């Protein structure tokens, strides 16, 4: 079967990487604002170097992003020109509740997102909204310890109730937490976790994740009660692990890493912690404060669909002296059969098909690819018509191969796939490195790693290619 006629082609962004305007519209400071560009970025993302304010001598790329806040009409018009059916974006929590614990929401923030959603609707674009794409108000981190504190479940419930009520009829597709498994790898960026000396990091991370899982289940319940047409999905950083060789030890190591990756989605999709997860907690000495209400909420409010990011497969070995590679914050064993991007992320289109089949076999729920793309250095050149462009055939080649892979998963394997939103459809700040030069978009944004540039937008060669892909429903690649 070919892709359905209502297949949701589009692209993806995140508020903290593109929105900017951090001091405007009543917005409060968030964890993602205070992650600097430069050598200390990773230690801050890990929650080891505490930054809870804007410090002198650092450049914080998220503060201005690509200024989507002031350019959203121009940007959505470009997405409409490409023929987008959906646009994945996120809500900045601190734009709705500046501190996170106010009694009433910030009307300016609510109106901004309403304006964005209505602009999408003008072009026939269905918003796909991530409620929390790493954003956590800094006040909640300083006052309560962030997601370590169960109080955030109630504050999140208030947030989602406001969103589902205000945007009823404007938004039908929601994601609760972006890449929820990233809490294990970049805990401050992923969930605002900061650690003190001697603290049990595993206990803090898994307890915080449990609070997010309970909050996610409440969001599913509230979304369906406010509007039965709402569809709510979970979201994970995906990519199956391959054993480096056929040694049983390597196969078992890959099984363990896949389980670690799937644990939170198992809970969101099935409604309970799997046996392997409980045994893992025992071995780690982790205690999950599971109440009877938690068990009920998780069991009764599983997600409607599974969404995920896919940039690369992963590889693992138990052997020593084997080369390493990186990708989306995950280190792994270098796969000798794969090429790599300029940032060392290994490129594996077939791995997308493998991952999709693995997820669909495991959950039997519709899938949605909400991130996939190639970060690369682009060269802006004259288009011969008085403007500029980027001849990004390398990006077209990457995306073409991955579209062919997910089409095979649908047409030959029977996987149910709702849509595809490649990452960074317009250039934005890289989450992992803070760079603008690591570009993903179909639209070039004149902004440098040091904050220079005038935010001008230019269509790349891939812009016109993707427009044809959408118009042909994936037949013209």
Short mmCIF file of C-alpha atoms in Angstrom, two decimals:
data_model
loop_
_atom_site.label_atom_id
_atom_site.label_comp_id
_atom_site.label_asym_id
_atom_site.label_seq_id
_atom_site.Cartn_x
_atom_site.Cartn_y
_atom_site.Cartn_z
CA UNK A 1 0.00 0.00 0.00
CA UNK A 2 1.34 3.51 -0.83
CA UNK A 3 1.32 6.32 1.73
CA UNK A 4 -2.17 7.47 2.67
CA UNK A 5 -3.46 10.55 0.87
CA UNK A 6 -3.73 12.39 4.19
CA UNK A 7 -0.12 11.58 5.14
CA UNK A 8 1.23 14.45 7.25
CA UNK A 9 4.32 15.82 5.51
CA UNK A 10 5.99 18.71 7.29
CA UNK A 11 8.95 19.77 9.37
CA UNK A 12 9.98 20.19 13.00
CA UNK A 13 11.34 22.90 15.30
CA UNK A 14 11.54 23.66 19.02
CA UNK A 15 10.75 26.91 20.81
CA UNK A 16 14.05 27.02 22.67
CA UNK A 17 16.06 26.65 19.45
CA UNK A 18 14.23 29.11 17.24
CA UNK A 19 11.79 31.37 19.10
CA UNK A 20 14.07 33.87 20.84
CA UNK A 21 12.53 37.01 22.38
CA UNK A 22 13.23 35.64 25.85
CA UNK A 23 12.49 38.99 27.52
CA UNK A 24 9.35 39.79 25.54
CA UNK A 25 5.69 39.06 26.08
CA UNK A 26 6.04 38.42 29.80
CA UNK A 27 8.16 35.31 29.34
CA UNK A 28 10.20 33.93 32.24
CA UNK A 29 13.68 32.40 32.25
CA UNK A 30 13.96 28.68 31.44
CA UNK A 31 16.69 26.05 31.79
CA UNK A 32 17.27 26.03 28.03
CA UNK A 33 18.02 29.77 28.09
CA UNK A 34 21.06 29.41 30.34
CA UNK A 35 22.94 26.72 28.38
CA UNK A 36 25.89 28.58 26.85
CA UNK A 37 27.72 28.10 23.60
CA UNK A 38 31.29 26.97 24.10
CA UNK A 39 33.36 24.53 26.16
CA UNK A 40 31.14 24.61 29.27
CA UNK A 41 27.97 23.77 27.35
CA UNK A 42 28.14 20.03 27.97
CA UNK A 43 28.84 20.26 31.70
CA UNK A 44 25.82 22.55 32.05
CA UNK A 45 23.63 20.18 30.00
CA UNK A 46 24.75 17.33 32.26
CA UNK A 47 23.66 19.24 35.39
CA UNK A 48 27.22 19.28 36.75
CA UNK A 49 28.06 22.96 36.19
CA UNK A 50 25.19 24.93 37.71
CA UNK A 51 23.97 27.90 35.69
CA UNK A 52 20.66 29.33 36.79
CA UNK A 53 20.98 32.84 35.37
CA UNK A 54 22.55 34.76 32.49
CA UNK A 55 26.22 35.13 33.45
CA UNK A 56 28.64 37.70 32.08
CA UNK A 57 31.19 36.46 29.59
CA UNK A 58 29.03 33.78 27.98
CA UNK A 59 27.01 33.66 24.79
CA UNK A 60 23.58 32.04 25.11
CA UNK A 61 22.26 31.20 21.62
CA UNK A 62 18.73 30.32 22.75
CA UNK A 63 18.03 33.85 23.95
CA UNK A 64 17.52 35.04 20.37
CA UNK A 65 17.46 31.76 18.41
CA UNK A 66 16.42 32.68 14.87
CA UNK A 67 13.86 35.19 16.18
CA UNK A 68 10.86 33.12 15.10
CA UNK A 69 8.88 35.21 17.61
CA UNK A 70 9.04 38.16 15.22
CA UNK A 71 9.35 36.22 11.94
CA UNK A 72 6.66 33.57 12.37
CA UNK A 73 4.39 34.94 9.64
CA UNK A 74 7.23 34.99 7.13
CA UNK A 75 8.39 31.54 8.20
CA UNK A 76 4.97 29.91 8.10
CA UNK A 77 4.37 31.43 4.66
CA UNK A 78 7.55 29.66 3.47
CA UNK A 79 6.35 26.39 4.98
CA UNK A 80 3.03 26.92 3.25
CA UNK A 81 4.86 27.51 -0.03
CA UNK A 82 6.50 24.11 0.38
CA UNK A 83 3.05 22.59 0.86
CA UNK A 84 3.45 21.52 4.49
CA UNK A 85 0.54 19.50 5.87
CA UNK A 86 1.82 19.76 9.43
CA UNK A 87 4.31 21.84 11.41
CA UNK A 88 5.86 20.46 14.57
CA UNK A 89 6.67 23.19 17.08
CA UNK A 90 6.75 23.48 20.83
CA UNK A 91 5.42 25.60 23.65
CA UNK A 92 7.79 27.54 25.88
CA UNK A 93 6.40 26.71 29.34
CA UNK A 94 7.81 29.96 30.77
CA UNK A 95 5.93 31.93 28.11
CA UNK A 96 2.63 30.59 29.48
CA UNK A 97 3.56 30.49 33.19
CA UNK A 98 6.71 32.65 33.55
CA UNK A 99 7.70 31.09 36.88
CA UNK A 100 5.77 27.89 36.36
CA UNK A 101 3.67 28.11 39.52
CA UNK A 102 1.50 31.20 38.99
CA UNK A 103 -2.23 30.97 39.61
CA UNK A 104 -3.13 32.45 36.23
CA UNK A 105 -1.41 32.04 32.84
CA UNK A 106 0.26 34.85 30.93
CA UNK A 107 -2.22 36.09 28.33
CA UNK A 108 0.47 37.54 26.05
CA UNK A 109 2.09 34.13 25.77
CA UNK A 110 -1.22 32.39 25.12
CA UNK A 111 -2.08 34.91 22.43
CA UNK A 112 1.28 34.50 20.71
CA UNK A 113 0.79 30.78 20.22
CA UNK A 114 -2.83 31.27 19.19
CA UNK A 115 -1.59 33.68 16.52
CA UNK A 116 0.96 31.10 15.33
CA UNK A 117 -1.64 28.32 15.17
CA UNK A 118 -4.10 30.52 13.29
CA UNK A 119 -1.35 31.48 10.84
CA UNK A 120 -0.68 27.77 10.27
CA UNK A 121 -4.38 27.21 9.61
CA UNK A 122 -4.34 29.95 6.96
CA UNK A 123 -2.07 27.71 4.91
CA UNK A 124 -3.86 24.47 5.70
CA UNK A 125 -1.10 23.39 8.08
CA UNK A 126 -2.02 21.18 11.04
CA UNK A 127 0.04 22.12 14.13
CA UNK A 128 1.80 19.24 15.89
CA UNK A 129 2.64 20.66 19.29
CA UNK A 130 5.24 19.43 21.75
CA UNK A 131 4.13 20.58 25.18
CA UNK A 132 7.59 20.30 26.74
CA UNK A 133 10.60 20.28 24.42
CA UNK A 134 13.21 20.37 27.20
CA UNK A 135 11.77 23.64 28.59
CA UNK A 136 11.42 23.99 32.35
CA UNK A 137 11.01 27.38 34.07
CA UNK A 138 14.15 28.16 36.10
CA UNK A 139 12.03 29.16 39.09
CA UNK A 140 10.74 25.58 39.33
CA UNK A 141 14.30 24.27 39.31
CA UNK A 142 15.52 26.68 41.98
CA UNK A 143 12.42 26.51 44.20
CA UNK A 144 11.49 22.83 43.92
CA UNK A 145 14.41 20.96 42.33
CA UNK A 146 12.62 20.64 39.00
CA UNK A 147 11.18 17.24 38.05
CA UNK A 148 12.77 15.65 41.11
CA UNK A 149 9.77 17.09 42.94
CA UNK A 150 6.34 15.50 42.47
CA UNK A 151 4.82 18.98 42.75
CA UNK A 152 5.71 19.50 39.09
CA UNK A 153 3.10 16.90 38.12
CA UNK A 154 0.36 19.20 39.39
CA UNK A 155 1.91 22.25 37.75
CA UNK A 156 2.15 20.37 34.45
CA UNK A 157 -1.50 19.34 34.75
CA UNK A 158 -2.41 23.02 35.11
CA UNK A 159 -0.29 23.90 32.07
CA UNK A 160 -1.85 21.26 29.81
CA UNK A 161 -5.38 22.08 30.97
CA UNK A 162 -4.82 25.68 29.93
CA UNK A 163 -3.35 24.64 26.57
CA UNK A 164 -5.99 22.06 25.66
CA UNK A 165 -8.78 24.48 26.63
CA UNK A 166 -7.40 27.56 24.89
CA UNK A 167 -6.42 25.79 21.66
CA UNK A 168 -9.37 23.41 21.34
CA UNK A 169 -10.11 23.08 17.63
CA UNK A 170 -6.83 24.74 16.63
CA UNK A 171 -4.55 21.86 17.63
CA UNK A 172 -5.38 18.16 17.46
CA UNK A 173 -1.94 16.51 17.68
CA UNK A 174 0.10 16.80 20.87
CA UNK A 175 3.36 15.34 22.21
CA UNK A 176 3.90 15.38 25.97
CA UNK A 177 7.71 15.32 26.45
CA UNK A 178 10.34 15.56 23.74
CA UNK A 179 12.88 12.71 23.74
CA UNK A 180 11.92 11.69 27.26
CA UNK A 181 14.86 9.28 27.41
CA UNK A 182 17.26 12.24 27.08
CA UNK A 183 16.85 12.74 30.83
CA UNK A 184 19.35 9.89 31.21
CA UNK A 185 21.97 11.46 28.95
CA UNK A 186 21.68 15.26 29.26
CA UNK A 187 19.61 15.69 32.43
CA UNK A 188 19.73 19.47 32.81
CA UNK A 189 18.87 20.15 29.19
CA UNK A 190 16.37 17.30 29.09
CA UNK A 191 14.53 18.05 32.34
CA UNK A 192 16.27 20.79 34.29
CA UNK A 193 18.09 18.46 36.70
CA UNK A 194 21.06 19.82 38.62
CA UNK A 195 23.09 17.59 40.91
CA UNK A 196 24.88 18.21 44.19
CA UNK A 197 28.03 16.42 45.25
CA UNK A 198 27.33 12.92 46.50
CA UNK A 199 23.80 12.78 45.11
CA UNK A 200 22.64 9.48 43.62
CA UNK A 201 22.22 10.55 40.00
CA UNK A 202 20.42 7.37 38.94
CA UNK A 203 17.86 7.85 41.71
CA UNK A 204 17.33 11.47 40.72
CA UNK A 205 17.01 10.74 36.99
CA UNK A 206 14.62 7.81 37.24
CA UNK A 207 12.49 9.42 39.96
CA UNK A 208 12.23 12.56 37.82
CA UNK A 209 11.35 10.48 34.76
CA UNK A 210 8.62 8.75 36.77
CA UNK A 211 7.10 12.13 37.58
CA UNK A 212 7.20 13.01 33.87
CA UNK A 213 5.55 9.69 32.98
CA UNK A 214 2.74 10.29 35.46
CA UNK A 215 2.35 13.86 34.18
CA UNK A 216 2.25 12.54 30.60
CA UNK A 217 -0.53 10.10 31.47
CA UNK A 218 -2.51 12.89 33.10
CA UNK A 219 -2.05 14.95 29.92
CA UNK A 220 -3.54 12.10 27.85
CA UNK A 221 -6.54 11.93 30.18
CA UNK A 222 -7.12 15.69 30.25
CA UNK A 223 -6.64 16.04 26.47
CA UNK A 224 -9.28 13.39 25.72
CA UNK A 225 -11.72 14.85 28.24
CA UNK A 226 -11.46 18.39 26.85
CA UNK A 227 -11.57 17.33 23.19
CA UNK A 228 -12.13 13.68 22.21
CA UNK A 229 -10.56 14.48 18.82
CA UNK A 230 -7.18 15.17 20.44
CA UNK A 231 -4.43 12.68 19.66
CA UNK A 232 -1.59 12.53 22.18
CA UNK A 233 1.75 10.87 21.55
CA UNK A 234 4.95 10.13 23.41
CA UNK A 235 8.34 10.93 21.91
CA UNK A 236 11.71 9.22 22.18
CA UNK A 237 15.20 9.54 20.76
CA UNK A 238 15.18 6.30 18.77
CA UNK A 239 17.63 4.16 16.86
CA UNK A 240 18.15 0.45 17.40
CA UNK A 241 21.42 -0.87 18.78
CA UNK A 242 23.37 -3.31 16.64
CA UNK A 243 25.79 -5.80 18.23
CA UNK A 244 29.26 -5.05 16.87
CA UNK A 245 29.69 -8.74 16.10
CA UNK A 246 27.83 -12.00 16.62
CA UNK A 247 29.45 -12.69 19.99
CA UNK A 248 26.54 -13.49 22.32
CA UNK A 249 27.96 -10.94 24.77
CA UNK A 250 27.61 -8.18 22.15
CA UNK A 251 24.07 -9.29 21.27
CA UNK A 252 23.13 -9.21 24.94
CA UNK A 253 24.71 -5.77 25.39
CA UNK A 254 22.64 -4.47 22.46
CA UNK A 255 19.49 -5.96 23.99
CA UNK A 256 20.20 -4.14 27.25
CA UNK A 257 20.76 -0.78 25.55
CA UNK A 258 17.56 -1.14 23.52
CA UNK A 259 15.66 -1.86 26.73
CA UNK A 260 17.15 1.19 28.43
CA UNK A 261 16.04 3.24 25.43
CA UNK A 262 12.52 1.79 25.36
CA UNK A 263 11.76 1.78 29.09
CA UNK A 264 9.86 5.06 29.30
CA UNK A 265 7.96 4.41 26.06
CA UNK A 266 7.00 0.96 27.38
CA UNK A 267 5.30 2.73 30.28
CA UNK A 268 3.61 5.37 28.11
CA UNK A 269 2.43 2.88 25.48
CA UNK A 270 1.58 -0.11 27.69
CA UNK A 271 0.65 1.55 30.97
CA UNK A 272 3.06 -0.17 33.36
CA UNK A 273 6.73 -0.68 34.12
CA UNK A 274 8.07 -3.85 32.48
CA UNK A 275 9.72 -6.58 34.54
CA UNK A 276 13.18 -5.80 33.17
CA UNK A 277 12.79 -2.18 34.31
CA UNK A 278 11.91 -3.19 37.85
CA UNK A 279 14.91 -5.53 37.99
CA UNK A 280 17.13 -2.74 36.69
CA UNK A 281 15.92 -0.44 39.48
CA UNK A 282 16.75 -3.14 42.02
CA UNK A 283 20.30 -3.48 40.68
CA UNK A 284 20.81 0.29 40.64
CA UNK A 285 19.31 0.77 44.10
CA UNK A 286 16.65 3.06 42.64
CA UNK A 287 13.35 3.47 44.48
CA UNK A 288 10.32 4.63 42.50
CA UNK A 289 7.67 6.24 44.71
CA UNK A 290 4.74 4.54 42.98
CA UNK A 291 1.34 5.40 44.42
CA UNK A 292 -1.87 3.46 43.67
CA UNK A 293 -3.09 6.55 41.79
CA UNK A 294 0.09 6.55 39.71
CA UNK A 295 -0.56 2.93 38.72
CA UNK A 296 -4.14 3.71 37.76
CA UNK A 297 -3.34 6.84 35.76
CA UNK A 298 -0.53 5.10 33.86
CA UNK A 299 -2.66 2.05 33.14
CA UNK A 300 -5.77 3.91 31.97
CA UNK A 301 -4.13 6.65 29.88
CA UNK A 302 -1.71 5.21 27.37
CA UNK A 303 -0.70 7.29 24.37
CA UNK A 304 -2.51 7.28 21.01
CA UNK A 305 0.66 7.05 18.92
CA UNK A 306 4.44 6.68 19.16
CA UNK A 307 6.58 9.51 17.83
CA UNK A 308 10.35 9.49 17.67
CA UNK A 309 13.49 11.12 16.37
CA UNK A 310 15.81 9.10 14.17
CA UNK A 311 19.21 10.31 13.05
CA UNK A 312 21.26 7.15 13.23
CA UNK A 313 21.36 3.58 14.40
CA UNK A 314 23.78 2.71 17.20
CA UNK A 315 26.33 0.00 17.73
CA UNK A 316 27.78 -1.55 20.88
CA UNK A 317 30.45 -4.05 21.84
CA UNK A 318 31.91 -5.62 24.96
CA UNK A 319 35.36 -5.67 23.37
CA UNK A 320 38.07 -3.13 24.09
CA UNK A 321 39.93 -0.78 21.76
CA UNK A 322 37.08 -0.39 19.27
CA UNK A 323 36.49 3.11 17.81
CA UNK A 324 33.76 5.38 19.16
CA UNK A 325 31.22 7.55 17.40
CA UNK A 326 28.61 10.08 18.57
CA UNK A 327 25.07 10.96 17.62
CA UNK A 328 22.23 12.88 19.29
CA UNK A 329 24.08 12.87 22.66
CA UNK A 330 24.65 9.10 22.56
CA UNK A 331 28.18 7.72 22.33
CA UNK A 332 28.58 4.30 20.81
CA UNK A 333 30.83 1.91 19.00
CA UNK A 334 31.75 2.97 15.48
CA UNK A 335 30.00 0.87 12.86
CA UNK A 336 32.60 0.17 10.14
CA UNK A 337 29.90 -0.28 7.49
CA UNK A 338 28.45 3.23 7.75
CA UNK A 339 29.52 6.67 6.56
CA UNK A 340 29.40 9.65 8.90
CA UNK A 341 28.20 13.24 8.78
CA UNK A 342 30.51 16.24 9.34
CA UNK A 343 29.67 15.97 13.05
CA UNK A 344 30.46 12.25 13.23
CA UNK A 345 26.86 11.00 13.24
CA UNK A 346 26.70 7.74 11.30
CA UNK A 347 24.24 7.63 8.40
CA UNK A 348 22.00 4.55 8.21
CA UNK A 349 18.72 4.82 6.23
CA UNK A 350 18.00 1.10 6.55
CA UNK A 351 18.32 1.57 10.30
CA UNK A 352 15.19 3.74 10.14
CA UNK A 353 13.22 0.87 8.61
CA UNK A 354 14.62 -1.51 11.22
CA UNK A 355 13.73 0.89 14.05
CA UNK A 356 10.20 1.42 12.71
CA UNK A 357 9.54 -2.30 12.51
CA UNK A 358 10.93 -2.78 16.00
CA UNK A 359 8.65 -0.08 17.44
CA UNK A 360 5.57 -1.23 15.54
CA UNK A 361 6.08 -4.88 16.46
CA UNK A 362 6.51 -3.89 20.12
CA UNK A 363 3.56 -1.52 20.51
CA UNK A 364 1.11 -2.00 17.62
CA UNK A 365 0.39 1.72 17.71
CA UNK A 366 0.68 4.24 14.85
CA UNK A 367 4.12 5.78 14.41
CA UNK A 368 5.12 9.36 13.61
CA UNK A 369 8.67 10.31 12.57
CA UNK A 370 8.97 13.76 14.13
CA UNK A 371 12.72 14.31 13.70
CA UNK A 372 15.19 13.16 11.05
CA UNK A 373 17.81 15.14 9.19
CA UNK A 374 21.39 15.97 8.35
CA UNK A 375 23.36 18.63 10.17
CA UNK A 376 25.89 20.11 7.73
CA UNK A 377 27.86 23.24 6.98
CA UNK A 378 26.06 25.08 4.17
CA UNK A 379 27.57 27.58 1.75
CA UNK A 380 25.37 30.49 0.76
CA UNK A 381 25.84 31.32 -2.94
CA UNK A 382 24.18 33.60 -5.47
CA UNK A 383 21.13 32.10 -7.15
CA UNK A 384 21.69 34.28 -10.24
CA UNK A 385 18.42 36.12 -9.63
CA UNK A 386 19.59 38.75 -7.16
CA UNK A 387 19.25 36.55 -4.10
CA UNK A 388 21.06 33.61 -2.50
CA UNK A 389 20.63 29.87 -2.12
CA UNK A 390 22.41 26.74 -0.89
CA UNK A 391 23.13 23.84 -3.24
CA UNK A 392 22.58 21.18 -0.59
CA UNK A 393 22.48 18.01 -2.68
CA UNK A 394 24.01 16.15 0.29
CA UNK A 395 20.89 16.94 2.34
CA UNK A 396 18.59 15.88 -0.48
CA UNK A 397 20.50 12.60 -0.80
CA UNK A 398 20.21 11.95 2.95
CA UNK A 399 16.49 12.71 3.13
CA UNK A 400 15.69 10.82 -0.07
CA UNK A 401 17.30 7.67 1.30
CA UNK A 402 15.41 7.93 4.59
CA UNK A 403 12.08 8.59 2.86
CA UNK A 404 12.67 5.52 0.71
CA UNK A 405 13.34 3.56 3.91
CA UNK A 406 10.15 4.62 5.70
CA UNK A 407 8.10 4.10 2.55
CA UNK A 408 9.42 0.53 2.43
CA UNK A 409 8.43 0.06 6.08
CA UNK A 410 4.90 1.19 5.22
CA UNK A 411 4.44 -0.38 1.80
CA UNK A 412 6.36 -3.64 2.22
CA UNK A 413 6.24 -4.26 5.99
CA UNK A 414 2.78 -2.92 6.86
CA UNK A 415 3.89 -0.36 9.44
CA UNK A 416 1.28 2.33 10.16
CA UNK A 417 2.90 5.76 9.81
CA UNK A 418 1.00 9.01 10.25
CA UNK A 419 3.58 11.54 9.15
CA UNK A 420 7.13 12.77 8.70
CA UNK A 421 8.54 16.05 10.01
CA UNK A 422 12.30 16.29 9.31
CA UNK A 423 14.24 18.23 11.89
CA UNK A 424 15.07 21.87 11.63
CA UNK A 425 12.97 22.56 8.54
CA UNK A 426 14.32 26.07 8.95
CA UNK A 427 17.88 26.50 10.25
CA UNK A 428 17.97 26.84 14.03
CA UNK A 429 20.33 26.54 16.99
CA UNK A 430 21.74 23.03 17.46
CA UNK A 431 20.64 21.57 20.79
CA UNK A 432 23.77 19.49 21.27
CA UNK A 433 26.43 22.04 20.29
CA UNK A 434 24.71 25.44 20.36
CA UNK A 435 25.94 26.12 16.84
CA UNK A 436 24.07 27.74 13.97
CA UNK A 437 26.63 26.38 11.51
CA UNK A 438 25.25 22.88 12.08
CA UNK A 439 22.37 23.45 9.70
CA UNK A 440 19.44 21.15 8.96
CA UNK A 441 16.87 23.33 7.23
CA UNK A 442 15.27 23.74 3.85
CA UNK A 443 15.49 27.46 4.64
CA UNK A 444 18.82 29.17 5.36
CA UNK A 445 18.87 31.72 8.19
CA UNK A 446 21.62 34.32 8.15
CA UNK A 447 22.86 33.84 11.68
CA UNK A 448 26.34 32.87 12.86
CA UNK A 449 27.65 30.84 15.77
CA UNK A 450 28.67 34.10 17.46
CA UNK A 451 25.24 35.72 17.08
CA UNK A 452 26.15 37.77 14.02
CA UNK A 453 23.80 38.09 11.04
CA UNK A 454 20.54 39.81 10.21
CA UNK A 455 18.15 36.80 10.33
CA UNK A 456 17.47 36.95 6.58
CA UNK A 457 15.81 33.81 5.17
CA UNK A 458 16.80 32.11 1.88
CA UNK A 459 15.35 29.06 0.14
CA UNK A 460 17.85 26.23 -0.36
CA UNK A 461 17.83 23.78 -3.26
CA UNK A 462 16.26 21.23 -0.89
CA UNK A 463 13.33 23.63 -0.39
CA UNK A 464 12.13 23.06 -3.96
CA UNK A 465 12.98 19.35 -3.86
CA UNK A 466 10.88 18.80 -0.71
CA UNK A 467 8.04 20.83 -2.21
CA UNK A 468 7.90 18.31 -5.07
CA UNK A 469 8.11 15.38 -2.65
CA UNK A 470 5.09 16.66 -0.73
CA UNK A 471 3.09 17.49 -3.88
CA UNK A 472 3.65 13.95 -5.17
CA UNK A 473 2.97 12.34 -1.75
CA UNK A 474 6.44 10.88 -1.78
CA UNK A 475 6.35 9.51 -5.33
CA UNK A 476 8.75 12.08 -6.77
CA UNK A 477 12.06 11.73 -4.96
#
